[in-house]
C-alpha cells in the first residue's frame, strides 16, 4: 500500500520585500545577500495574518485542485480527510491549540484528526511520512493534508543582518490519498529517510517563550526571535543534503541519473551548489525558487512542489526527491514517483 500526492497548493503573501528594500533599513546590500544566499526577495504577511491563515489558503487551493482531479466537491473532499498534519516553526499559538486544529475547523474537515509537528525546516518531510504511516495503519483511512506554514517575519530579528535577510512567509500543502495497487508499477511515496542530531539543538533556536525561558515581558526580556549559528547550520546542511540523497539512492538501488529532479529545502543556494559539487551532479538537477521567496522553513518544499506541479513540470513517472534540513537539528528526504 502506498500513498500518492494528488494535489498541491500554496499561499504567498502579496507584500514583497526586496533586498534593496531591506538595505534601506539595515546594514546590508543586495549584492551581499545575493552572493551569499541566492535570495533576491521575500514575501511578508500583513499584520494580523497568522500561520493558520496562510495554511488555510494553501489548503483551500489544494482542495480546489483535488476537486478538479477527482470530480468531488471541495467540501466533500474536506469532509473525507482523515488527518491534517501541519509543520510550523511559527504556529498561531505556542503549545495549544495546534494550528492544524484551527485549519481543520475553518476548512470544514470535521472527520479529520489534526496535529502540529515541530521539525523546523524538515517539517514537511516528517509530516508526509507520518501522514503516509497513519493512512497505511488502517484501511478505513484514505486521505490527508500535509501543510507547511510559516510567518517567520514575526520571529526574525530585524536588527540582526545575519538572520533578518534570510527568512520569508508563506504556506504550501499537499493532498495525499491511498494508492490502490494497480499493477502499473510502483508510484507515490516510495521511501523516506528521517533523522535528527539533537546535539546541534543550540545552533538554531527561538530561545524564549517555552518552559525553559518563559516570556516575562518588559526589561531585558525582548521579543521572541530566531538565533542561529549560521556557519554551523551551513556545514550541517551541506552534509545532510548530500548524505540524504546518497542514502536514498543506495536504499532504492538507483543512480542519480534515474532521478528527474531534487527539491531541496530553500535555505541558501550555496548549500545546494556545495552539495551538487560533492555529488558531482549538475546544479540544474535541483529546483531553486529561493530568489523569490527566501527561506520559508517548513513551507519551502510544498511551495516548490506546487510551483512545479501547476507549471506542468511534474510528469507521471518522474522520480522526485524532496530533501529537508534545519533546526533540531533535523533532516530527511522523500523519494516520490509522481
Ligand atoms: O533553514 C534553516 C537552515 N538555515 C540555514 O541553512 C542557514 C545556513 N547558513 C547560511 O546560509 C550562512 O551561514 C549565512 C547566509 C547565514 C551566512 O553566510 P556566511 O558566508 O557564513 O557569512 P558569515 O556569517 O561568515 O559573515 C561573513 C561576513 C561578516 O562580516 P566580517 O565579520 O567578515 O566583517 C558578517 O558580519 O558578512 C557579514 N554579514 C553581512 N554583511 C552584509 C553577515 N550578514 C550580512 C548581511 N549583509 N546581511
mmCIF file of C-alpha atoms and ligand atoms in Angstrom:
data_model
loop_
_atom_site.group_PDB
_atom_site.id
_atom_site.type_symbol
_atom_site.label_atom_id
_atom_site.label_comp_id
_atom_site.label_asym_id
_atom_site.label_seq_id
_atom_site.Cartn_x
_atom_site.Cartn_y
_atom_site.Cartn_z
ATOM 1 C CA UNK A 1 0.000 0.000 0.000
ATOM 2 C CA UNK A 2 1.316 3.412 -0.831
ATOM 3 C CA UNK A 3 0.179 6.995 -0.961
ATOM 4 C CA UNK A 4 0.065 9.421 -3.837
ATOM 5 C CA UNK A 5 0.135 13.220 -3.891
ATOM 6 C CA UNK A 6 -2.931 14.079 -5.919
ATOM 7 C CA UNK A 7 -2.948 17.860 -5.494
ATOM 8 C CA UNK A 8 -0.813 20.725 -4.246
ATOM 9 C CA UNK A 9 -1.422 24.332 -3.229
ATOM 10 C CA UNK A 10 0.310 27.386 -1.826
ATOM 11 C CA UNK A 11 -0.333 30.770 -0.293
ATOM 12 C CA UNK A 12 2.138 33.601 -0.742
ATOM 13 C CA UNK A 13 1.541 36.990 0.896
ATOM 14 C CA UNK A 14 1.238 39.770 -1.688
ATOM 15 C CA UNK A 15 3.653 42.108 0.065
ATOM 16 C CA UNK A 16 7.143 41.643 -1.361
ATOM 17 C CA UNK A 17 10.266 42.956 0.315
ATOM 18 C CA UNK A 18 13.285 43.081 -1.982
ATOM 19 C CA UNK A 19 16.892 43.080 -0.862
ATOM 20 C CA UNK A 20 17.104 46.744 -1.797
ATOM 21 C CA UNK A 21 14.070 47.479 0.411
ATOM 22 C CA UNK A 22 15.927 45.809 3.282
ATOM 23 C CA UNK A 23 19.170 47.619 2.512
ATOM 24 C CA UNK A 24 17.332 50.853 3.246
ATOM 25 C CA UNK A 25 16.591 49.593 6.774
ATOM 26 C CA UNK A 26 19.603 47.574 7.895
ATOM 27 C CA UNK A 27 23.318 47.484 7.111
ATOM 28 C CA UNK A 28 23.278 45.155 4.119
ATOM 29 C CA UNK A 29 23.319 45.183 0.320
ATOM 30 C CA UNK A 30 21.560 43.374 -2.500
ATOM 31 C CA UNK A 31 24.981 42.211 -3.687
ATOM 32 C CA UNK A 32 25.886 40.622 -0.302
ATOM 33 C CA UNK A 33 22.566 38.850 0.099
ATOM 34 C CA UNK A 34 22.518 37.508 -3.472
ATOM 35 C CA UNK A 35 26.138 36.366 -3.465
ATOM 36 C CA UNK A 36 25.946 34.716 -0.004
ATOM 37 C CA UNK A 37 22.469 33.169 -0.246
ATOM 38 C CA UNK A 38 20.864 33.463 -3.707
ATOM 39 C CA UNK A 39 17.962 35.385 -2.151
ATOM 40 C CA UNK A 40 16.513 38.343 -4.072
ATOM 41 C CA UNK A 41 13.286 38.986 -2.137
ATOM 42 C CA UNK A 42 10.899 37.604 0.444
ATOM 43 C CA UNK A 43 7.121 37.898 0.924
ATOM 44 C CA UNK A 44 5.826 39.264 4.220
ATOM 45 C CA UNK A 45 2.410 38.589 5.775
ATOM 46 C CA UNK A 46 0.267 41.609 6.644
ATOM 47 C CA UNK A 47 -0.175 42.476 10.288
ATOM 48 C CA UNK A 48 -2.821 40.222 11.803
ATOM 49 C CA UNK A 49 -2.198 37.362 9.362
ATOM 50 C CA UNK A 50 -1.095 34.231 11.235
ATOM 51 C CA UNK A 51 0.260 30.845 10.144
ATOM 52 C CA UNK A 52 -3.239 29.302 10.118
ATOM 53 C CA UNK A 53 -4.475 31.981 7.686
ATOM 54 C CA UNK A 54 -1.757 31.148 5.172
ATOM 55 C CA UNK A 55 -2.208 27.422 5.843
ATOM 56 C CA UNK A 56 -5.954 27.665 5.237
ATOM 57 C CA UNK A 57 -5.472 29.471 1.922
ATOM 58 C CA UNK A 58 -2.913 26.883 0.796
ATOM 59 C CA UNK A 59 -5.252 24.075 1.913
ATOM 60 C CA UNK A 60 -8.224 25.559 0.035
ATOM 61 C CA UNK A 61 -6.148 25.928 -3.124
ATOM 62 C CA UNK A 62 -5.060 22.317 -2.739
ATOM 63 C CA UNK A 63 -8.630 21.084 -2.296
ATOM 64 C CA UNK A 64 -9.741 23.062 -5.368
ATOM 65 C CA UNK A 65 -7.117 21.260 -7.447
ATOM 66 C CA UNK A 66 -8.012 17.909 -5.882
ATOM 67 C CA UNK A 67 -11.657 18.612 -6.745
ATOM 68 C CA UNK A 68 -10.756 19.153 -10.420
ATOM 69 C CA UNK A 69 -8.850 15.910 -10.403
ATOM 70 C CA UNK A 70 -11.339 13.700 -8.587
ATOM 71 C CA UNK A 71 -14.651 15.250 -9.647
ATOM 72 C CA UNK A 72 -15.657 15.527 -5.971
ATOM 73 C CA UNK A 73 -16.530 18.892 -4.450
ATOM 74 C CA UNK A 74 -14.015 20.710 -2.257
ATOM 75 C CA UNK A 75 -16.472 20.386 0.610
ATOM 76 C CA UNK A 76 -16.811 16.641 0.184
ATOM 77 C CA UNK A 77 -13.052 16.279 -0.031
ATOM 78 C CA UNK A 78 -12.575 18.322 3.159
ATOM 79 C CA UNK A 79 -15.052 16.090 4.967
ATOM 80 C CA UNK A 80 -13.326 12.982 3.673
ATOM 81 C CA UNK A 81 -9.979 13.946 5.213
ATOM 82 C CA UNK A 82 -8.725 11.582 7.917
ATOM 83 C CA UNK A 83 -5.816 13.756 9.024
ATOM 84 C CA UNK A 84 -4.406 17.261 8.837
ATOM 85 C CA UNK A 85 -0.771 17.500 9.817
ATOM 86 C CA UNK A 86 0.935 20.872 9.881
ATOM 87 C CA UNK A 87 4.617 21.668 10.234
ATOM 88 C CA UNK A 88 5.497 25.118 11.528
ATOM 89 C CA UNK A 89 8.141 26.964 13.492
ATOM 90 C CA UNK A 90 5.753 29.883 13.864
ATOM 91 C CA UNK A 91 2.387 28.408 14.909
ATOM 92 C CA UNK A 92 -0.507 30.709 15.778
ATOM 93 C CA UNK A 93 -0.069 29.831 19.461
ATOM 94 C CA UNK A 94 2.688 28.133 21.413
ATOM 95 C CA UNK A 95 1.527 24.778 22.717
ATOM 96 C CA UNK A 96 -2.212 24.945 22.469
ATOM 97 C CA UNK A 97 -4.302 24.921 20.377
ATOM 98 C CA UNK A 98 -2.479 23.446 17.432
ATOM 99 C CA UNK A 99 -2.555 25.485 14.240
ATOM 100 C CA UNK A 100 -3.779 22.336 12.473
ATOM 101 C CA UNK A 101 -6.930 22.360 14.626
ATOM 102 C CA UNK A 102 -7.674 25.946 13.576
ATOM 103 C CA UNK A 103 -7.286 24.967 9.929
ATOM 104 C CA UNK A 104 -9.392 21.832 10.444
ATOM 105 C CA UNK A 105 -12.300 23.896 11.728
ATOM 106 C CA UNK A 106 -12.154 26.598 9.052
ATOM 107 C CA UNK A 107 -11.748 24.035 6.290
ATOM 108 C CA UNK A 108 -14.786 22.052 7.444
ATOM 109 C CA UNK A 109 -12.688 18.892 7.766
ATOM 110 C CA UNK A 110 -14.782 17.651 10.637
ATOM 111 C CA UNK A 111 -13.769 13.998 10.360
ATOM 112 C CA UNK A 112 -10.039 14.697 10.403
ATOM 113 C CA UNK A 113 -7.603 14.296 13.278
ATOM 114 C CA UNK A 114 -5.344 17.341 13.414
ATOM 115 C CA UNK A 115 -1.921 17.986 14.856
ATOM 116 C CA UNK A 116 1.159 20.154 14.511
ATOM 117 C CA UNK A 117 4.669 18.853 14.280
ATOM 118 C CA UNK A 118 7.851 20.659 15.248
ATOM 119 C CA UNK A 119 10.643 19.665 12.942
ATOM 120 C CA UNK A 120 11.586 23.158 11.735
ATOM 121 C CA UNK A 121 12.601 23.223 8.068
ATOM 122 C CA UNK A 122 12.251 19.418 7.852
ATOM 123 C CA UNK A 123 8.603 19.659 8.957
ATOM 124 C CA UNK A 124 7.117 18.803 5.576
ATOM 125 C CA UNK A 125 9.350 15.744 5.080
ATOM 126 C CA UNK A 126 8.476 14.450 8.552
ATOM 127 C CA UNK A 127 4.803 15.295 8.024
ATOM 128 C CA UNK A 128 4.489 13.442 4.732
ATOM 129 C CA UNK A 129 5.975 10.255 6.176
ATOM 130 C CA UNK A 130 3.841 10.456 9.327
ATOM 131 C CA UNK A 131 0.678 11.030 7.306
ATOM 132 C CA UNK A 132 1.517 8.126 4.997
ATOM 133 C CA UNK A 133 2.103 5.891 8.017
ATOM 134 C CA UNK A 134 -1.206 6.990 9.549
ATOM 135 C CA UNK A 135 -3.095 6.109 6.394
ATOM 136 C CA UNK A 136 -1.315 2.818 5.954
ATOM 137 C CA UNK A 137 -2.011 1.702 9.542
ATOM 138 C CA UNK A 138 -5.736 1.336 8.951
ATOM 139 C CA UNK A 139 -7.585 0.541 5.738
ATOM 140 C CA UNK A 140 -10.501 2.728 6.767
ATOM 141 C CA UNK A 141 -8.252 5.787 6.376
ATOM 142 C CA UNK A 142 -7.688 7.217 2.950
ATOM 143 C CA UNK A 143 -6.865 10.909 2.748
ATOM 144 C CA UNK A 144 -4.714 13.514 4.469
ATOM 145 C CA UNK A 145 -3.476 17.046 4.074
ATOM 146 C CA UNK A 146 0.145 17.816 4.841
ATOM 147 C CA UNK A 147 0.837 21.509 5.293
ATOM 148 C CA UNK A 148 3.899 23.645 5.968
ATOM 149 C CA UNK A 149 3.068 27.196 7.056
ATOM 150 C CA UNK A 150 5.284 29.966 8.378
ATOM 151 C CA UNK A 151 5.167 33.601 9.352
ATOM 152 C CA UNK A 152 8.879 33.881 10.050
ATOM 153 C CA UNK A 153 8.795 37.670 9.759
ATOM 154 C CA UNK A 154 7.272 37.647 13.287
ATOM 155 C CA UNK A 155 10.312 35.943 14.827
ATOM 156 C CA UNK A 156 13.028 37.447 12.642
ATOM 157 C CA UNK A 157 15.358 39.792 14.461
ATOM 158 C CA UNK A 158 15.120 42.851 12.249
ATOM 159 C CA UNK A 159 18.199 44.310 13.948
ATOM 160 C CA UNK A 160 20.376 41.298 13.106
ATOM 161 C CA UNK A 161 21.518 41.442 9.485
ATOM 162 C CA UNK A 162 22.882 37.906 9.810
ATOM 163 C CA UNK A 163 19.378 36.420 10.054
ATOM 164 C CA UNK A 164 16.855 39.118 9.037
ATOM 165 C CA UNK A 165 17.724 38.844 5.357
ATOM 166 C CA UNK A 166 17.181 35.084 5.230
ATOM 167 C CA UNK A 167 13.533 34.469 6.008
ATOM 168 C CA UNK A 168 10.138 34.880 4.346
ATOM 169 C CA UNK A 169 6.475 33.980 4.929
ATOM 170 C CA UNK A 170 4.277 31.509 3.059
ATOM 171 C CA UNK A 171 2.488 28.172 3.125
ATOM 172 C CA UNK A 172 2.328 25.087 0.960
ATOM 173 C CA UNK A 173 0.198 21.962 1.139
ATOM 174 C CA UNK A 174 -0.298 18.574 -0.467
ATOM 175 C CA UNK A 175 -3.362 16.350 -0.572
ATOM 176 C CA UNK A 176 -2.462 12.692 -0.286
ATOM 177 C CA UNK A 177 -4.569 9.647 -0.936
ATOM 178 C CA UNK A 178 -4.159 5.929 -0.519
ATOM 179 C CA UNK A 179 -2.847 4.414 -3.714
ATOM 180 C CA UNK A 180 -4.691 1.270 -4.633
ATOM 181 C CA UNK A 181 -2.476 -1.434 -6.123
ATOM 182 C CA UNK A 182 -2.963 -1.308 -9.873
ATOM 183 C CA UNK A 183 -0.186 -3.390 -11.348
ATOM 184 C CA UNK A 184 1.222 -0.336 -13.142
ATOM 185 C CA UNK A 185 4.426 -0.434 -11.122
ATOM 186 C CA UNK A 186 5.429 1.424 -8.016
ATOM 187 C CA UNK A 187 4.206 5.006 -7.661
ATOM 188 C CA UNK A 188 3.695 7.598 -4.965
ATOM 189 C CA UNK A 189 5.816 7.914 -1.838
ATOM 190 C CA UNK A 190 8.350 5.157 -2.253
ATOM 191 C CA UNK A 191 10.746 5.751 0.614
ATOM 192 C CA UNK A 192 11.550 8.255 3.346
ATOM 193 C CA UNK A 193 14.647 8.852 5.414
ATOM 194 C CA UNK A 194 14.227 10.817 8.634
ATOM 195 C CA UNK A 195 16.932 11.772 11.088
ATOM 196 C CA UNK A 196 17.935 14.138 13.830
ATOM 197 C CA UNK A 197 21.025 15.294 15.660
ATOM 198 C CA UNK A 198 19.823 16.947 18.842
ATOM 199 C CA UNK A 199 23.395 17.721 19.871
ATOM 200 C CA UNK A 200 23.148 20.653 17.446
ATOM 201 C CA UNK A 201 19.951 21.990 19.032
ATOM 202 C CA UNK A 202 21.549 25.235 20.131
ATOM 203 C CA UNK A 203 22.738 26.226 16.695
ATOM 204 C CA UNK A 204 19.208 27.221 15.646
ATOM 205 C CA UNK A 205 16.782 28.324 18.330
ATOM 206 C CA UNK A 206 13.903 30.503 19.348
ATOM 207 C CA UNK A 207 15.073 30.557 22.952
ATOM 208 C CA UNK A 208 12.356 32.433 24.685
ATOM 209 C CA UNK A 209 8.689 31.634 25.185
ATOM 210 C CA UNK A 210 8.862 27.967 26.214
ATOM 211 C CA UNK A 211 9.140 26.360 29.651
ATOM 212 C CA UNK A 212 12.949 26.804 29.724
ATOM 213 C CA UNK A 213 12.839 30.568 29.357
ATOM 214 C CA UNK A 214 9.230 31.665 29.802
ATOM 215 C CA UNK A 215 8.434 35.008 28.305
ATOM 216 C CA UNK A 216 8.003 37.544 31.108
ATOM 217 C CA UNK A 217 7.687 40.770 29.169
ATOM 218 C CA UNK A 218 9.453 44.008 29.892
ATOM 219 C CA UNK A 219 13.059 44.695 30.946
ATOM 220 C CA UNK A 220 15.713 42.637 29.150
ATOM 221 C CA UNK A 221 13.132 40.094 28.108
ATOM 222 C CA UNK A 222 12.943 41.142 24.477
ATOM 223 C CA UNK A 223 10.627 39.692 21.861
ATOM 224 C CA UNK A 224 10.872 36.148 20.557
ATOM 225 C CA UNK A 225 13.479 35.877 17.842
ATOM 226 C CA UNK A 226 15.443 33.341 15.854
ATOM 227 C CA UNK A 227 19.073 32.906 16.858
ATOM 228 C CA UNK A 228 21.364 30.958 14.573
ATOM 229 C CA UNK A 229 24.981 29.920 14.310
ATOM 230 C CA UNK A 230 24.916 30.279 10.537
ATOM 231 C CA UNK A 231 28.227 28.581 9.860
ATOM 232 C CA UNK A 232 27.387 25.509 11.988
ATOM 233 C CA UNK A 233 23.982 25.122 10.342
ATOM 234 C CA UNK A 234 25.523 25.628 6.911
ATOM 235 C CA UNK A 235 28.030 22.804 7.452
ATOM 236 C CA UNK A 236 25.321 20.515 8.805
ATOM 237 C CA UNK A 237 23.019 21.370 5.889
ATOM 238 C CA UNK A 238 25.558 20.539 3.162
ATOM 239 C CA UNK A 239 26.304 17.197 4.835
ATOM 240 C CA UNK A 240 22.616 16.403 5.434
ATOM 241 C CA UNK A 241 21.633 17.230 1.856
ATOM 242 C CA UNK A 242 24.485 15.248 0.333
ATOM 243 C CA UNK A 243 24.156 12.193 2.558
ATOM 244 C CA UNK A 244 20.360 12.007 2.399
ATOM 245 C CA UNK A 245 20.493 11.956 -1.403
ATOM 246 C CA UNK A 246 23.192 9.265 -1.322
ATOM 247 C CA UNK A 247 21.256 7.161 1.192
ATOM 248 C CA UNK A 248 18.006 7.365 -0.779
ATOM 249 C CA UNK A 249 19.835 6.285 -3.945
ATOM 250 C CA UNK A 250 21.561 3.414 -2.153
ATOM 251 C CA UNK A 251 18.401 2.134 -0.444
ATOM 252 C CA UNK A 252 16.470 2.131 -3.719
ATOM 253 C CA UNK A 253 19.477 0.838 -5.641
ATOM 254 C CA UNK A 254 19.111 3.549 -8.278
ATOM 255 C CA UNK A 255 21.536 6.057 -9.766
ATOM 256 C CA UNK A 256 21.289 9.828 -9.700
ATOM 257 C CA UNK A 257 20.558 9.608 -13.443
ATOM 258 C CA UNK A 258 17.264 7.902 -12.589
ATOM 259 C CA UNK A 259 16.200 10.960 -10.563
ATOM 260 C CA UNK A 260 14.269 13.580 -12.515
ATOM 261 C CA UNK A 261 14.516 16.396 -10.005
ATOM 262 C CA UNK A 262 15.648 17.164 -6.475
ATOM 263 C CA UNK A 263 13.595 19.673 -4.485
ATOM 264 C CA UNK A 264 15.734 20.808 -1.562
ATOM 265 C CA UNK A 265 14.690 22.968 1.341
ATOM 266 C CA UNK A 266 15.338 26.526 0.167
ATOM 267 C CA UNK A 267 17.768 27.817 2.795
ATOM 268 C CA UNK A 268 20.729 29.017 0.767
ATOM 269 C CA UNK A 269 21.627 28.445 -2.895
ATOM 270 C CA UNK A 270 25.241 27.942 -1.828
ATOM 271 C CA UNK A 271 24.245 24.871 0.213
ATOM 272 C CA UNK A 272 22.820 23.354 -2.969
ATOM 273 C CA UNK A 273 25.874 24.324 -5.027
ATOM 274 C CA UNK A 274 28.186 22.713 -2.471
ATOM 275 C CA UNK A 275 26.111 19.505 -2.385
ATOM 276 C CA UNK A 276 25.946 19.347 -6.203
ATOM 277 C CA UNK A 277 29.730 19.645 -6.332
ATOM 278 C CA UNK A 278 30.265 16.919 -3.723
ATOM 279 C CA UNK A 279 27.871 14.594 -5.513
ATOM 280 C CA UNK A 280 29.272 15.525 -8.893
ATOM 281 C CA UNK A 281 25.850 16.253 -10.341
ATOM 282 C CA UNK A 282 24.685 19.325 -12.275
ATOM 283 C CA UNK A 283 23.097 22.098 -10.213
ATOM 284 C CA UNK A 284 20.272 22.098 -12.763
ATOM 285 C CA UNK A 285 19.024 18.831 -11.194
ATOM 286 C CA UNK A 286 17.972 20.891 -8.159
ATOM 287 C CA UNK A 287 14.913 23.141 -8.211
ATOM 288 C CA UNK A 288 15.521 26.542 -6.638
ATOM 289 C CA UNK A 289 12.995 29.338 -6.078
ATOM 290 C CA UNK A 290 14.808 30.920 -3.136
ATOM 291 C CA UNK A 291 15.411 34.083 -5.143
ATOM 292 C CA UNK A 292 11.700 34.936 -4.924
ATOM 293 C CA UNK A 293 10.665 33.614 -1.501
ATOM 294 C CA UNK A 294 13.835 33.348 0.652
ATOM 295 C CA UNK A 295 13.737 30.671 3.376
ATOM 296 C CA UNK A 296 10.163 29.777 4.359
ATOM 297 C CA UNK A 297 11.209 26.857 6.592
ATOM 298 C CA UNK A 298 8.566 24.082 6.670
ATOM 299 C CA UNK A 299 6.701 25.748 3.793
ATOM 300 C CA UNK A 300 9.551 25.852 1.296
ATOM 301 C CA UNK A 301 9.269 22.320 -0.105
ATOM 302 C CA UNK A 302 5.451 22.210 -0.546
ATOM 303 C CA UNK A 303 5.582 25.703 -2.116
ATOM 304 C CA UNK A 304 8.196 24.436 -4.571
ATOM 305 C CA UNK A 305 6.159 21.290 -5.289
ATOM 306 C CA UNK A 306 3.104 23.412 -6.036
ATOM 307 C CA UNK A 307 5.018 25.754 -8.334
ATOM 308 C CA UNK A 308 6.337 22.833 -10.337
ATOM 309 C CA UNK A 309 3.033 20.979 -10.330
ATOM 310 C CA UNK A 310 0.986 23.948 -11.529
ATOM 311 C CA UNK A 311 3.585 24.717 -14.202
ATOM 312 C CA UNK A 312 3.041 21.165 -15.527
ATOM 313 C CA UNK A 313 6.638 20.273 -14.734
ATOM 314 C CA UNK A 314 5.892 17.155 -12.713
ATOM 315 C CA UNK A 315 5.062 14.322 -15.082
ATOM 316 C CA UNK A 316 3.657 10.900 -14.330
ATOM 317 C CA UNK A 317 6.601 8.593 -13.663
ATOM 318 C CA UNK A 318 9.061 11.364 -12.729
ATOM 319 C CA UNK A 319 11.343 10.389 -9.849
ATOM 320 C CA UNK A 320 11.392 13.263 -7.354
ATOM 321 C CA UNK A 321 13.482 13.716 -4.231
ATOM 322 C CA UNK A 322 12.445 16.216 -1.578
ATOM 323 C CA UNK A 323 15.190 16.913 0.963
ATOM 324 C CA UNK A 324 14.868 18.934 4.160
ATOM 325 C CA UNK A 325 17.285 20.033 6.895
ATOM 326 C CA UNK A 326 17.175 22.547 9.684
ATOM 327 C CA UNK A 327 16.516 23.268 13.337
ATOM 328 C CA UNK A 328 16.578 20.431 15.825
ATOM 329 C CA UNK A 329 18.826 19.679 14.109
ATOM 330 C CA UNK A 330 16.680 17.581 11.806
ATOM 331 C CA UNK A 331 16.982 16.240 8.293
ATOM 332 C CA UNK A 332 15.183 13.917 5.936
ATOM 333 C CA UNK A 333 14.177 13.104 2.400
ATOM 334 C CA UNK A 334 11.297 11.582 0.471
ATOM 335 C CA UNK A 335 11.599 9.658 -2.781
ATOM 336 C CA UNK A 336 8.398 10.079 -4.758
ATOM 337 C CA UNK A 337 7.415 8.625 -8.110
ATOM 338 C CA UNK A 338 4.944 11.174 -9.470
HETATM 339 O O1 LIG B 1 16.545 26.869 7.222
HETATM 340 C C1 LIG B 1 17.330 26.595 8.323
HETATM 341 C C2 LIG B 1 18.649 26.300 7.905
HETATM 342 N N1 LIG B 1 19.426 27.526 7.829
HETATM 343 C C3 LIG B 1 20.460 27.534 7.055
HETATM 344 O O2 LIG B 1 20.678 26.577 6.366
HETATM 345 C C4 LIG B 1 21.404 28.724 7.094
HETATM 346 C C5 LIG B 1 22.815 28.231 6.961
HETATM 347 N N2 LIG B 1 23.812 29.299 6.984
HETATM 348 C C6 LIG B 1 23.968 30.148 5.964
HETATM 349 O O3 LIG B 1 23.248 30.096 4.980
HETATM 350 C C7 LIG B 1 25.104 31.131 6.026
HETATM 351 O O4 LIG B 1 25.972 30.780 7.087
HETATM 352 C C8 LIG B 1 24.652 32.605 6.195
HETATM 353 C C9 LIG B 1 23.977 33.070 4.917
HETATM 354 C C10 LIG B 1 23.707 32.706 7.377
HETATM 355 C C11 LIG B 1 25.871 33.495 6.441
HETATM 356 O O5 LIG B 1 26.795 33.401 5.348
HETATM 357 P P1 LIG B 1 28.365 33.328 5.654
HETATM 358 O O6 LIG B 1 29.044 33.313 4.351
HETATM 359 O O7 LIG B 1 28.563 32.164 6.583
HETATM 360 O O8 LIG B 1 28.630 34.719 6.351
HETATM 361 P P2 LIG B 1 29.236 34.975 7.787
HETATM 362 O O9 LIG B 1 28.165 34.799 8.828
HETATM 363 O O10 LIG B 1 30.523 34.218 7.960
HETATM 364 O O11 LIG B 1 29.574 36.501 7.679
HETATM 365 C C12 LIG B 1 30.587 36.973 6.779
HETATM 366 C C13 LIG B 1 30.620 38.478 6.875
HETATM 367 C C14 LIG B 1 30.685 39.012 8.314
HETATM 368 O O12 LIG B 1 31.477 40.180 8.300
HETATM 369 P P3 LIG B 1 33.013 40.138 8.761
HETATM 370 O O13 LIG B 1 32.977 39.622 10.178
HETATM 371 O O14 LIG B 1 33.688 39.204 7.821
HETATM 372 O O15 LIG B 1 33.428 41.574 8.640
HETATM 373 C C15 LIG B 1 29.274 39.390 8.600
HETATM 374 O O16 LIG B 1 29.163 40.411 9.569
HETATM 375 O O17 LIG B 1 29.431 39.024 6.301
HETATM 376 C C16 LIG B 1 28.797 39.894 7.267
HETATM 377 N N3 LIG B 1 27.359 39.797 7.092
HETATM 378 C C17 LIG B 1 26.667 40.610 6.289
HETATM 379 N N4 LIG B 1 27.055 41.635 5.515
HETATM 380 C C18 LIG B 1 26.104 42.263 4.812
HETATM 381 C C19 LIG B 1 26.519 38.889 7.645
HETATM 382 N N5 LIG B 1 25.279 39.126 7.224
HETATM 383 C C20 LIG B 1 25.336 40.194 6.387
HETATM 384 C C21 LIG B 1 24.391 40.894 5.626
HETATM 385 N N6 LIG B 1 24.814 41.919 4.847
HETATM 386 N N7 LIG B 1 23.088 40.562 5.630
#
